[in-house]
Every structure is written in C-alpha cells, then in structure tokens.
mmCIF file of N, CA and C in Angstrom:
data_model
loop_
_atom_site.group_PDB
_atom_site.id
_atom_site.type_symbol
_atom_site.label_atom_id
_atom_site.label_comp_id
_atom_site.label_asym_id
_atom_site.label_seq_id
_atom_site.Cartn_x
_atom_site.Cartn_y
_atom_site.Cartn_z
ATOM 1 N N MET A 1 -39.069 57.762 -22.232
ATOM 2 C CA MET A 1 -39.577 57.043 -22.112
ATOM 3 C C MET A 1 -41.073 57.010 -22.278
ATOM 4 N N ALA A 2 -42.502 56.873 -22.352
ATOM 5 C CA ALA A 2 -43.582 56.397 -23.054
ATOM 6 C C ALA A 2 -44.033 55.150 -21.848
ATOM 7 N N PHE A 3 -44.823 55.941 -21.040
ATOM 8 C CA PHE A 3 -45.351 54.643 -19.760
ATOM 9 C C PHE A 3 -46.612 53.729 -20.809
ATOM 10 N N ASP A 4 -46.927 52.282 -20.666
ATOM 11 C CA ASP A 4 -47.537 51.655 -22.248
ATOM 12 C C ASP A 4 -48.457 51.473 -20.382
ATOM 13 N N LEU A 5 -49.498 51.793 -19.972
ATOM 14 C CA LEU A 5 -50.752 51.131 -19.230
ATOM 15 C C LEU A 5 -50.346 49.703 -20.152
ATOM 16 N N ALA A 6 -51.347 49.405 -20.928
ATOM 17 C CA ALA A 6 -51.637 47.686 -21.462
ATOM 18 C C ALA A 6 -50.756 47.220 -21.326
ATOM 19 N N GLN A 7 -49.733 47.109 -21.801
ATOM 20 C CA GLN A 7 -48.801 46.688 -21.772
ATOM 21 C C GLN A 7 -48.395 46.061 -19.734
ATOM 22 N N LEU A 8 -48.565 47.390 -18.855
ATOM 23 C CA LEU A 8 -48.090 47.053 -17.579
ATOM 24 C C LEU A 8 -49.363 46.170 -16.643
ATOM 25 N N THR A 9 -50.924 46.011 -17.688
ATOM 26 C CA THR A 9 -51.658 45.435 -17.297
ATOM 27 C C THR A 9 -51.954 44.091 -17.624
ATOM 28 N N ARG A 10 -52.021 43.825 -19.097
ATOM 29 C CA ARG A 10 -51.536 42.675 -19.915
ATOM 30 C C ARG A 10 -51.512 41.187 -18.677
ATOM 31 N N THR A 11 -52.699 40.355 -19.398
ATOM 32 C CA THR A 11 -52.857 39.386 -18.432
ATOM 33 C C THR A 11 -51.835 38.357 -19.816
ATOM 34 N N PRO A 12 -51.302 36.661 -19.353
ATOM 35 C CA PRO A 12 -50.927 35.777 -20.281
ATOM 36 C C PRO A 12 -52.745 35.267 -21.037
ATOM 37 N N ASP A 13 -52.715 35.170 -22.190
ATOM 38 C CA ASP A 13 -53.601 35.176 -22.926
ATOM 39 C C ASP A 13 -53.214 33.338 -23.449
ATOM 40 N N LEU A 14 -55.230 32.753 -22.764
ATOM 41 C CA LEU A 14 -55.034 30.986 -22.555
ATOM 42 C C LEU A 14 -54.525 30.533 -24.143
ATOM 43 N N ARG A 15 -54.639 31.188 -25.298
ATOM 44 C CA ARG A 15 -54.545 30.505 -26.245
ATOM 45 C C ARG A 15 -52.474 30.290 -26.043
ATOM 46 N N THR A 16 -52.251 31.246 -25.973
ATOM 47 C CA THR A 16 -50.104 30.671 -25.608
ATOM 48 C C THR A 16 -49.589 30.558 -24.903
ATOM 49 N N VAL A 17 -50.511 29.880 -23.139
ATOM 50 C CA VAL A 17 -49.386 29.293 -22.779
ATOM 51 C C VAL A 17 -49.744 28.831 -22.698
ATOM 52 N N THR A 18 -48.945 27.446 -21.627
ATOM 53 C CA THR A 18 -48.930 25.527 -21.717
ATOM 54 C C THR A 18 -50.221 25.296 -21.893
ATOM 55 N N PRO A 19 -49.913 24.367 -21.905
ATOM 56 C CA PRO A 19 -51.557 22.736 -22.245
ATOM 57 C C PRO A 19 -52.009 23.724 -20.677
ATOM 58 N N LEU A 20 -51.177 22.857 -20.415
ATOM 59 C CA LEU A 20 -50.846 22.728 -18.487
ATOM 60 C C LEU A 20 -51.824 23.530 -17.933
ATOM 61 N N HIS A 21 -50.639 24.982 -18.077
ATOM 62 C CA HIS A 21 -51.303 26.271 -18.307
ATOM 63 C C HIS A 21 -53.718 27.037 -18.196
ATOM 64 N N ALA A 22 -53.525 26.518 -19.729
ATOM 65 C CA ALA A 22 -54.398 25.975 -19.734
ATOM 66 C C ALA A 22 -55.759 25.292 -19.528
ATOM 67 N N ARG A 23 -55.535 23.955 -19.386
ATOM 68 C CA ARG A 23 -56.489 23.036 -19.233
ATOM 69 C C ARG A 23 -56.865 23.662 -17.549
ATOM 70 N N LEU A 24 -55.372 23.979 -16.456
ATOM 71 C CA LEU A 24 -55.673 24.113 -15.336
ATOM 72 C C LEU A 24 -56.791 26.134 -15.054
ATOM 73 N N VAL A 25 -56.978 26.763 -15.977
ATOM 74 C CA VAL A 25 -57.765 28.033 -15.955
ATOM 75 C C VAL A 25 -58.895 27.442 -16.281
ATOM 76 N N CYS A 26 -59.045 26.360 -17.713
ATOM 77 C CA CYS A 26 -60.323 26.312 -17.850
ATOM 78 C C CYS A 26 -61.429 25.298 -17.344
ATOM 79 N N ALA A 27 -60.254 24.341 -16.156
ATOM 80 C CA ALA A 27 -60.780 23.596 -15.618
ATOM 81 C C ALA A 27 -61.738 24.159 -13.961
ATOM 82 N N MET A 28 -60.588 25.071 -13.830
ATOM 83 C CA MET A 28 -61.526 26.526 -12.729
ATOM 84 C C MET A 28 -63.075 27.280 -13.266
ATOM 85 N N ARG A 29 -62.800 27.519 -14.374
ATOM 86 C CA ARG A 29 -64.014 28.454 -15.339
ATOM 87 C C ARG A 29 -65.436 27.255 -15.657
ATOM 88 N N TYR A 30 -64.941 26.046 -15.345
ATOM 89 C CA TYR A 30 -65.418 24.841 -15.760
ATOM 90 C C TYR A 30 -65.908 24.930 -14.876
ATOM 91 N N THR A 31 -65.661 24.416 -13.682
ATOM 92 C CA THR A 31 -66.269 23.861 -12.229
ATOM 93 C C THR A 31 -67.225 25.687 -11.991
ATOM 94 N N HIS A 32 -66.767 26.760 -11.709
ATOM 95 C CA HIS A 32 -67.159 27.815 -11.421
ATOM 96 C C HIS A 32 -69.050 27.956 -11.836
ATOM 97 N N VAL A 33 -69.484 28.188 -13.544
ATOM 98 C CA VAL A 33 -69.824 27.768 -14.814
ATOM 99 C C VAL A 33 -70.685 26.693 -14.456
ATOM 100 N N ALA A 34 -70.386 25.277 -14.203
ATOM 101 C CA ALA A 34 -71.280 24.224 -14.291
ATOM 102 C C ALA A 34 -72.214 23.963 -12.889
ATOM 103 N N ARG A 35 -71.498 24.141 -11.917
ATOM 104 C CA ARG A 35 -71.876 24.827 -10.591
ATOM 105 C C ARG A 35 -72.992 25.497 -11.298
ATOM 106 N N ARG A 36 -72.675 26.664 -11.021
ATOM 107 C CA ARG A 36 -73.729 27.745 -10.814
ATOM 108 C C ARG A 36 -75.203 27.978 -11.752
ATOM 109 N N VAL A 37 -74.936 26.901 -13.122
ATOM 110 C CA VAL A 37 -75.820 27.147 -14.149
ATOM 111 C C VAL A 37 -76.174 24.916 -13.643
ATOM 112 N N GLY A 38 -75.577 24.380 -12.427
ATOM 113 C CA GLY A 38 -76.312 22.453 -11.852
ATOM 114 C C GLY A 38 -76.333 21.804 -12.803
ATOM 115 N N ASP A 39 -74.802 21.975 -13.445
ATOM 116 C CA ASP A 39 -74.647 20.746 -14.748
ATOM 117 C C ASP A 39 -73.643 20.431 -14.403
ATOM 118 N N TYR A 40 -73.223 20.328 -13.086
ATOM 119 C CA TYR A 40 -71.049 20.374 -12.572
ATOM 120 C C TYR A 40 -70.843 18.965 -12.809
ATOM 121 N N SER A 41 -70.639 18.056 -13.795
ATOM 122 C CA SER A 41 -69.618 16.645 -14.250
ATOM 123 C C SER A 41 -68.068 16.346 -13.914
ATOM 124 N N HIS A 42 -68.536 15.450 -12.236
ATOM 125 C CA HIS A 42 -66.675 15.230 -12.167
ATOM 126 C C HIS A 42 -65.779 14.798 -14.022
ATOM 127 N N ARG A 43 -66.678 14.258 -14.084
ATOM 128 C CA ARG A 43 -66.266 13.190 -15.643
ATOM 129 C C ARG A 43 -65.205 14.622 -16.257
ATOM 130 N N ARG A 44 -66.159 15.451 -16.150
ATOM 131 C CA ARG A 44 -65.914 17.006 -17.470
ATOM 132 C C ARG A 44 -64.419 17.588 -16.490
ATOM 133 N N LEU A 45 -64.669 17.450 -15.425
ATOM 134 C CA LEU A 45 -63.960 17.854 -14.912
ATOM 135 C C LEU A 45 -62.763 17.251 -15.277
ATOM 136 N N ALA A 46 -62.694 16.442 -15.240
ATOM 137 C CA ALA A 46 -61.282 15.485 -15.500
ATOM 138 C C ALA A 46 -60.595 15.353 -16.600
ATOM 139 N N SER A 47 -61.648 15.230 -17.862
ATOM 140 C CA SER A 47 -61.429 16.113 -18.656
ATOM 141 C C SER A 47 -60.410 17.081 -18.980
ATOM 142 N N HIS A 48 -60.747 18.419 -18.369
ATOM 143 C CA HIS A 48 -59.519 19.711 -17.939
ATOM 144 C C HIS A 48 -58.575 19.644 -17.926
ATOM 145 N N LEU A 49 -58.539 19.036 -16.498
ATOM 146 C CA LEU A 49 -57.370 18.066 -15.824
ATOM 147 C C LEU A 49 -56.787 17.079 -16.298
ATOM 148 N N GLY A 50 -57.488 15.842 -17.390
ATOM 149 C CA GLY A 50 -56.530 14.564 -18.009
ATOM 150 C C GLY A 50 -56.015 13.911 -16.860
ATOM 151 N N SER A 51 -56.838 14.170 -15.792
ATOM 152 C CA SER A 51 -56.787 12.813 -14.868
ATOM 153 C C SER A 51 -58.025 12.977 -13.756
ATOM 154 N N PHE A 52 -58.805 11.887 -13.894
ATOM 155 C CA PHE A 52 -60.121 11.630 -12.655
ATOM 156 C C PHE A 52 -59.357 11.479 -11.678
ATOM 157 N N CYS A 53 -58.114 11.036 -11.153
ATOM 158 C CA CYS A 53 -57.212 11.248 -10.089
ATOM 159 C C CYS A 53 -56.988 12.658 -9.883
ATOM 160 N N ALA A 54 -57.083 13.747 -10.461
ATOM 161 C CA ALA A 54 -57.166 14.975 -10.502
ATOM 162 C C ALA A 54 -58.083 16.149 -8.985
ATOM 163 N N VAL A 55 -59.420 15.482 -9.444
ATOM 164 C CA VAL A 55 -60.269 15.901 -9.344
ATOM 165 C C VAL A 55 -60.396 16.527 -8.750
ATOM 166 N N HIS A 56 -60.455 14.894 -7.000
ATOM 167 C CA HIS A 56 -60.775 15.746 -5.561
ATOM 168 C C HIS A 56 -59.714 16.875 -5.473
ATOM 169 N N SER A 57 -58.557 16.600 -5.263
ATOM 170 C CA SER A 57 -57.361 17.253 -5.100
ATOM 171 C C SER A 57 -56.986 18.886 -5.939
ATOM 172 N N PHE A 58 -57.141 19.228 -7.200
ATOM 173 C CA PHE A 58 -58.310 19.804 -7.152
ATOM 174 C C PHE A 58 -59.710 20.799 -6.866
ATOM 175 N N HIS A 59 -60.465 20.604 -6.312
ATOM 176 C CA HIS A 59 -61.097 20.445 -4.956
ATOM 177 C C HIS A 59 -60.319 21.233 -3.876
ATOM 178 N N VAL A 60 -59.294 20.736 -3.240
ATOM 179 C CA VAL A 60 -59.160 20.859 -2.264
ATOM 180 C C VAL A 60 -58.173 22.003 -2.340
ATOM 181 N N PHE A 61 -57.451 22.160 -3.538
ATOM 182 C CA PHE A 61 -56.704 23.540 -3.958
ATOM 183 C C PHE A 61 -57.256 24.686 -3.620
ATOM 184 N N MET A 62 -58.974 24.317 -4.091
ATOM 185 C CA MET A 62 -59.195 25.752 -5.093
ATOM 186 C C MET A 62 -60.015 26.580 -4.219
ATOM 187 N N ASP A 63 -60.659 25.111 -2.761
ATOM 188 C CA ASP A 63 -61.035 25.341 -1.103
ATOM 189 C C ASP A 63 -59.914 26.295 -0.982
ATOM 190 N N GLU A 64 -58.826 25.496 -0.319
ATOM 191 C CA GLU A 64 -57.950 26.525 0.311
ATOM 192 C C GLU A 64 -57.702 27.485 -0.228
ATOM 193 N N ALA A 65 -57.886 28.034 -1.035
ATOM 194 C CA ALA A 65 -57.257 29.379 -1.915
ATOM 195 C C ALA A 65 -58.762 30.336 -1.060
ATOM 196 N N GLY A 66 -59.776 29.480 -1.838
ATOM 197 C CA GLY A 66 -60.890 30.898 -2.110
ATOM 198 C C GLY A 66 -60.956 30.895 -0.221
ATOM 199 N N HIS A 67 -60.986 30.305 0.247
ATOM 200 C CA HIS A 67 -60.737 30.059 2.164
ATOM 201 C C HIS A 67 -60.136 31.765 2.548
ATOM 202 N N ALA A 68 -58.301 31.661 1.966
ATOM 203 C CA ALA A 68 -57.456 32.157 1.579
ATOM 204 C C ALA A 68 -57.490 33.647 1.640
ATOM 205 N N TRP A 69 -57.730 33.535 0.005
ATOM 206 C CA TRP A 69 -58.350 35.111 -0.553
ATOM 207 C C TRP A 69 -58.586 35.742 0.284
ATOM 208 N N PRO A 70 -58.479 36.973 -0.077
ATOM 209 C CA PRO A 70 -58.654 38.568 0.658
ATOM 210 C C PRO A 70 -60.279 38.640 0.383
ATOM 211 N N GLU A 71 -60.293 38.083 -1.023
ATOM 212 C CA GLU A 71 -61.976 38.781 -1.387
ATOM 213 C C GLU A 71 -61.906 37.611 -1.832
ATOM 214 N N ARG A 72 -63.035 37.634 -3.058
ATOM 215 C CA ARG A 72 -63.936 36.799 -3.711
ATOM 216 C C ARG A 72 -62.879 36.343 -4.554
ATOM 217 N N ILE A 73 -62.085 34.980 -5.118
ATOM 218 C CA ILE A 73 -61.602 35.047 -6.874
ATOM 219 C C ILE A 73 -62.355 35.321 -7.435
ATOM 220 N N VAL A 74 -61.846 36.476 -8.356
ATOM 221 C CA VAL A 74 -62.229 36.218 -10.055
ATOM 222 C C VAL A 74 -61.578 35.414 -11.260
ATOM 223 N N LEU A 75 -62.537 34.839 -11.564
ATOM 224 C CA LEU A 75 -62.641 34.104 -12.908
ATOM 225 C C LEU A 75 -63.244 34.092 -13.746
ATOM 226 N N ASN A 76 -62.434 34.937 -15.807
ATOM 227 C CA ASN A 76 -63.154 35.323 -16.014
ATOM 228 C C ASN A 76 -63.637 34.137 -17.581
ATOM 229 N N PRO A 77 -65.490 35.290 -18.037
ATOM 230 C CA PRO A 77 -66.054 33.880 -18.339
ATOM 231 C C PRO A 77 -65.258 33.277 -18.975
ATOM 232 N N PRO A 78 -65.520 31.658 -19.472
ATOM 233 C CA PRO A 78 -65.115 31.100 -20.699
ATOM 234 C C PRO A 78 -64.641 31.277 -21.809
ATOM 235 N N CYS A 79 -65.595 32.302 -22.009
ATOM 236 C CA CYS A 79 -64.997 33.160 -23.844
ATOM 237 C C CYS A 79 -63.632 34.064 -23.516
ATOM 238 N N GLN A 80 -63.398 34.874 -22.427
ATOM 239 C CA GLN A 80 -62.651 35.548 -22.929
ATOM 240 C C GLN A 80 -60.399 35.445 -22.710
ATOM 241 N N SER A 81 -60.024 34.958 -23.748
ATOM 242 C CA SER A 81 -58.801 34.083 -23.856
ATOM 243 C C SER A 81 -58.280 35.268 -22.747
ATOM 244 N N ALA A 82 -58.279 36.023 -22.719
ATOM 245 C CA ALA A 82 -57.213 36.213 -21.592
ATOM 246 C C ALA A 82 -57.838 35.444 -20.291
ATOM 247 N N PHE A 83 -55.891 35.720 -18.841
ATOM 248 C CA PHE A 83 -56.371 34.849 -17.521
ATOM 249 C C PHE A 83 -57.082 36.355 -16.425
ATOM 250 N N SER A 84 -58.133 36.341 -15.939
ATOM 251 C CA SER A 84 -57.942 37.199 -14.813
ATOM 252 C C SER A 84 -57.188 37.047 -13.662
ATOM 253 N N TYR A 85 -56.766 38.988 -13.107
ATOM 254 C CA TYR A 85 -55.188 38.540 -12.119
ATOM 255 C C TYR A 85 -55.582 37.583 -11.165
ATOM 256 N N ASP A 86 -56.834 36.999 -11.088
ATOM 257 C CA ASP A 86 -56.833 35.748 -9.883
ATOM 258 C C ASP A 86 -56.592 34.777 -10.481
ATOM 259 N N GLU A 87 -56.664 34.592 -11.672
ATOM 260 C CA GLU A 87 -56.162 32.844 -12.572
ATOM 261 C C GLU A 87 -54.967 33.243 -12.799
ATOM 262 N N MET A 88 -54.332 34.436 -13.291
ATOM 263 C CA MET A 88 -52.969 34.226 -13.560
ATOM 264 C C MET A 88 -52.250 33.509 -11.974
ATOM 265 N N LEU A 89 -52.536 33.745 -10.945
ATOM 266 C CA LEU A 89 -51.819 34.004 -9.734
ATOM 267 C C LEU A 89 -52.245 33.010 -9.377
ATOM 268 N N LEU A 90 -53.285 31.916 -9.717
ATOM 269 C CA LEU A 90 -53.615 30.726 -9.123
ATOM 270 C C LEU A 90 -52.612 30.058 -9.808
ATOM 271 N N VAL A 91 -51.956 30.125 -11.025
ATOM 272 C CA VAL A 91 -51.490 29.430 -12.218
ATOM 273 C C VAL A 91 -50.223 29.219 -11.477
ATOM 274 N N ASP A 92 -48.802 30.246 -11.288
ATOM 275 C CA ASP A 92 -48.294 31.031 -10.764
ATOM 276 C C ASP A 92 -48.456 29.715 -9.275
ATOM 277 N N LEU A 93 -49.452 30.144 -8.495
ATOM 278 C CA LEU A 93 -49.089 29.633 -7.615
ATOM 279 C C LEU A 93 -48.646 27.631 -7.419
ATOM 280 N N LEU A 94 -49.668 27.453 -8.763
ATOM 281 C CA LEU A 94 -49.989 26.400 -9.055
ATOM 282 C C LEU A 94 -48.037 26.024 -9.578
ATOM 283 N N THR A 95 -47.763 26.090 -10.385
ATOM 284 C CA THR A 95 -46.421 26.194 -10.727
ATOM 285 C C THR A 95 -44.987 26.040 -10.662
ATOM 286 N N ALA A 96 -45.774 26.969 -8.725
ATOM 287 C CA ALA A 96 -43.709 26.752 -8.325
ATOM 288 C C ALA A 96 -44.335 25.638 -6.933
ATOM 289 N N ALA A 97 -45.575 25.393 -7.139
ATOM 290 C CA ALA A 97 -45.667 23.843 -6.374
ATOM 291 C C ALA A 97 -45.248 23.250 -6.942
ATOM 292 N N ALA A 98 -45.720 22.788 -8.006
ATOM 293 C CA ALA A 98 -44.697 22.453 -9.074
ATOM 294 C C ALA A 98 -43.681 21.862 -9.367
ATOM 295 N N ARG A 99 -43.054 23.128 -8.610
ATOM 296 C CA ARG A 99 -41.412 23.096 -8.700
ATOM 297 C C ARG A 99 -40.315 23.229 -8.342
ATOM 298 N N GLY A 100 -41.379 22.668 -6.735
ATOM 299 C CA GLY A 100 -41.092 22.290 -5.713
ATOM 300 C C GLY A 100 -40.042 24.286 -4.741
ATOM 301 N N GLU A 101 -40.936 25.207 -5.487
ATOM 302 C CA GLU A 101 -40.059 26.623 -4.767
ATOM 303 C C GLU A 101 -40.707 26.718 -3.946
ATOM 304 N N ARG A 102 -41.604 27.008 -2.753
ATOM 305 C CA ARG A 102 -41.504 27.607 -1.997
ATOM 306 C C ARG A 102 -41.425 28.628 -1.508
ATOM 307 N N ALA A 103 -40.051 29.018 -1.973
ATOM 308 C CA ALA A 103 -39.650 30.791 -1.455
ATOM 309 C C ALA A 103 -40.760 31.134 -2.333
ATOM 310 N N ARG A 104 -40.746 31.471 -3.756
ATOM 311 C CA ARG A 104 -41.458 31.653 -4.172
ATOM 312 C C ARG A 104 -42.755 31.564 -4.144
ATOM 313 N N PHE A 105 -43.598 30.713 -4.228
ATOM 314 C CA PHE A 105 -44.836 31.096 -3.262
ATOM 315 C C PHE A 105 -45.027 31.446 -3.086
ATOM 316 N N ASP A 106 -44.186 31.268 -1.828
ATOM 317 C CA ASP A 106 -44.436 32.169 -0.916
ATOM 318 C C ASP A 106 -44.522 33.698 -1.386
ATOM 319 N N ASP A 107 -43.703 34.532 -1.842
ATOM 320 C CA ASP A 107 -43.692 35.679 -2.272
ATOM 321 C C ASP A 107 -44.657 35.618 -3.371
ATOM 322 N N PHE A 108 -45.399 35.191 -3.990
ATOM 323 C CA PHE A 108 -46.243 35.334 -4.736
ATOM 324 C C PHE A 108 -47.922 36.041 -3.664
ATOM 325 N N VAL A 109 -47.635 35.220 -2.745
ATOM 326 C CA VAL A 109 -48.914 35.722 -2.075
ATOM 327 C C VAL A 109 -48.773 36.178 -0.636
ATOM 328 N N ARG A 110 -47.799 36.271 0.121
ATOM 329 C CA ARG A 110 -46.790 36.214 0.663
ATOM 330 C C ARG A 110 -47.622 37.561 1.936
ATOM 331 N N ASP A 111 -47.864 38.907 1.238
ATOM 332 C CA ASP A 111 -48.450 39.766 1.534
ATOM 333 C C ASP A 111 -50.372 39.617 2.046
ATOM 334 N N MET A 112 -50.410 39.074 0.832
ATOM 335 C CA MET A 112 -52.252 38.399 1.524
ATOM 336 C C MET A 112 -52.522 37.747 2.189
ATOM 337 N N ILE A 113 -52.066 36.408 2.298
ATOM 338 C CA ILE A 113 -51.634 35.577 2.880
ATOM 339 C C ILE A 113 -51.386 35.153 4.160
ATOM 340 N N GLY A 114 -51.777 34.897 6.013
ATOM 341 C CA GLY A 114 -51.427 34.715 6.307
ATOM 342 C C GLY A 114 -50.557 32.546 6.565
ATOM 343 N N ALA A 115 -49.616 32.567 7.281
ATOM 344 C CA ALA A 115 -48.399 31.782 7.401
ATOM 345 C C ALA A 115 -48.924 30.561 7.186
ATOM 346 N N GLY A 116 -50.206 29.845 7.647
ATOM 347 C CA GLY A 116 -51.006 28.990 7.976
ATOM 348 C C GLY A 116 -51.566 28.085 6.813
ATOM 349 N N ALA A 117 -52.026 29.355 6.312
ATOM 350 C CA ALA A 117 -53.566 29.294 4.990
ATOM 351 C C ALA A 117 -51.920 29.492 3.648
ATOM 352 N N ARG A 118 -50.558 30.280 3.879
ATOM 353 C CA ARG A 118 -50.164 29.850 2.884
ATOM 354 C C ARG A 118 -49.512 28.338 2.321
ATOM 355 N N HIS A 119 -49.858 27.575 3.961
ATOM 356 C CA HIS A 119 -49.200 25.899 3.734
ATOM 357 C C HIS A 119 -50.212 24.795 3.103
ATOM 358 N N ALA A 120 -51.061 25.709 3.683
ATOM 359 C CA ALA A 120 -52.470 24.462 3.003
ATOM 360 C C ALA A 120 -52.528 25.045 1.501
ATOM 361 N N ILE A 121 -52.270 25.997 1.006
ATOM 362 C CA ILE A 121 -52.938 26.486 -0.097
ATOM 363 C C ILE A 121 -51.094 25.123 -0.791
ATOM 364 N N TRP A 122 -50.392 25.928 -0.294
ATOM 365 C CA TRP A 122 -48.477 25.037 -0.777
ATOM 366 C C TRP A 122 -48.840 23.555 -0.892
ATOM 367 N N SER A 123 -49.716 23.270 0.625
ATOM 368 C CA SER A 123 -49.710 21.013 0.453
ATOM 369 C C SER A 123 -50.787 20.736 -0.512
ATOM 370 N N ALA A 124 -52.498 21.529 -1.006
ATOM 371 C CA ALA A 124 -52.992 21.770 -2.050
ATOM 372 C C ALA A 124 -52.395 21.096 -3.552
ATOM 373 N N ALA A 125 -51.512 22.420 -3.493
ATOM 374 C CA ALA A 125 -50.522 22.554 -5.604
ATOM 375 C C ALA A 125 -49.738 21.419 -5.304
ATOM 376 N N ARG A 126 -49.123 20.881 -4.010
ATOM 377 C CA ARG A 126 -48.772 20.060 -4.123
ATOM 378 C C ARG A 126 -48.821 19.054 -4.916
ATOM 379 N N ARG A 127 -50.247 18.432 -3.917
ATOM 380 C CA ARG A 127 -50.983 17.128 -4.190
ATOM 381 C C ARG A 127 -51.359 16.942 -5.320
ATOM 382 N N LEU A 128 -52.385 18.553 -5.451
ATOM 383 C CA LEU A 128 -53.196 19.298 -7.256
ATOM 384 C C LEU A 128 -52.118 18.358 -8.847
ATOM 385 N N MET A 129 -50.584 19.215 -8.357
ATOM 386 C CA MET A 129 -49.814 18.522 -9.331
ATOM 387 C C MET A 129 -48.967 17.472 -9.629
ATOM 388 N N ARG A 130 -48.906 16.567 -7.965
ATOM 389 C CA ARG A 130 -48.863 15.307 -7.979
ATOM 390 C C ARG A 130 -49.459 14.829 -9.328
ATOM 391 N N HIS A 131 -50.611 14.797 -8.995
ATOM 392 C CA HIS A 131 -52.148 13.937 -9.770
ATOM 393 C C HIS A 131 -51.520 14.868 -11.123
ATOM 394 N N MET A 132 -51.753 15.067 -11.310
ATOM 395 C CA MET A 132 -51.529 16.379 -13.553
ATOM 396 C C MET A 132 -50.986 15.521 -13.397
ATOM 397 N N ALA A 133 -49.495 15.595 -12.768
ATOM 398 C CA ALA A 133 -48.236 14.648 -14.122
ATOM 399 C C ALA A 133 -48.507 13.191 -13.710
ATOM 400 N N THR A 134 -48.862 12.618 -12.467
ATOM 401 C CA THR A 134 -48.260 11.917 -13.277
ATOM 402 C C THR A 134 -49.831 10.565 -14.017
ATOM 403 N N GLY A 135 -50.968 11.159 -13.437
ATOM 404 C CA GLY A 135 -52.100 11.418 -12.892
ATOM 405 C C GLY A 135 -52.720 9.410 -12.228
ATOM 406 N N VAL A 136 -52.318 9.187 -11.882
ATOM 407 C CA VAL A 136 -52.613 8.886 -10.374
ATOM 408 C C VAL A 136 -52.689 9.043 -9.200
ATOM 409 N N SER A 137 -53.248 8.106 -9.004
ATOM 410 C CA SER A 137 -53.951 8.162 -6.746
ATOM 411 C C SER A 137 -52.489 8.438 -5.753
#
C-alpha cells in the first residue's frame, strides 16, 4: 500500500463545499484583506455572511478564536480555492456549533486551547451560526 502525502495534506476546495462553508471562508478572507488595504465595509462583509445581523457575531467569533489560537490564524489569499488548515478547522468548529455538538467541538481543539477559551469560542460560534441561519438579531 502506497502512502499518498497529497491525500493526507489535502484541504477542502471552495468550489466544492456547501455555500455556507464557502461564505464563511470568503468572509474571513475578505475581512483580512479589506482591513489590510483600508477598504473594509460592514455592508460587504454582510453580503458574504448573508445577513447584516451576523457581522458583529462574526467579529466576536474571529476575535475569540484569534486570541485563543496558539499561533496567528493562517488564511489563504482570496485567489486560492483550497482552504488553509486554520480555515478548515474554523469551519469545522462553526459546523459543530451550528449542530449543537459541543463534545465534537471540544475534540477539535482540546489539545491546543484551554477550557475557558474553548467556552468563549463555542458561545461566539453558536451566536454567529444562529444569526447566519435566521438572518435576524
């Protein structure tokens, strides 16, 4: 049996994931690039998220994750269709939160994030996913 390193290191592709997952990753990338070049807009972020009500919750989630992450969160550039490992993990965390799967959520990051920070990220993720699902505050 041959060992396929490419298969082991493969991450999802924006063109093949659910629209919700693609919107989340595009929102992460948009926010990073737009702030870097000084062209950030809540309206444009809301268009990625599908709801203006989700903007604040998105920022809270990303701030909580960013503070707790052991290293700087790595995002791929907007022209890259593959997810970075951090983008993939953040989407996995948001998916677990949307499904109410706290144990799965904790399993994803238990080795790298302490209980207090995991709780803060969980709460922020639950709030964001409620806003994205309903589109209301």
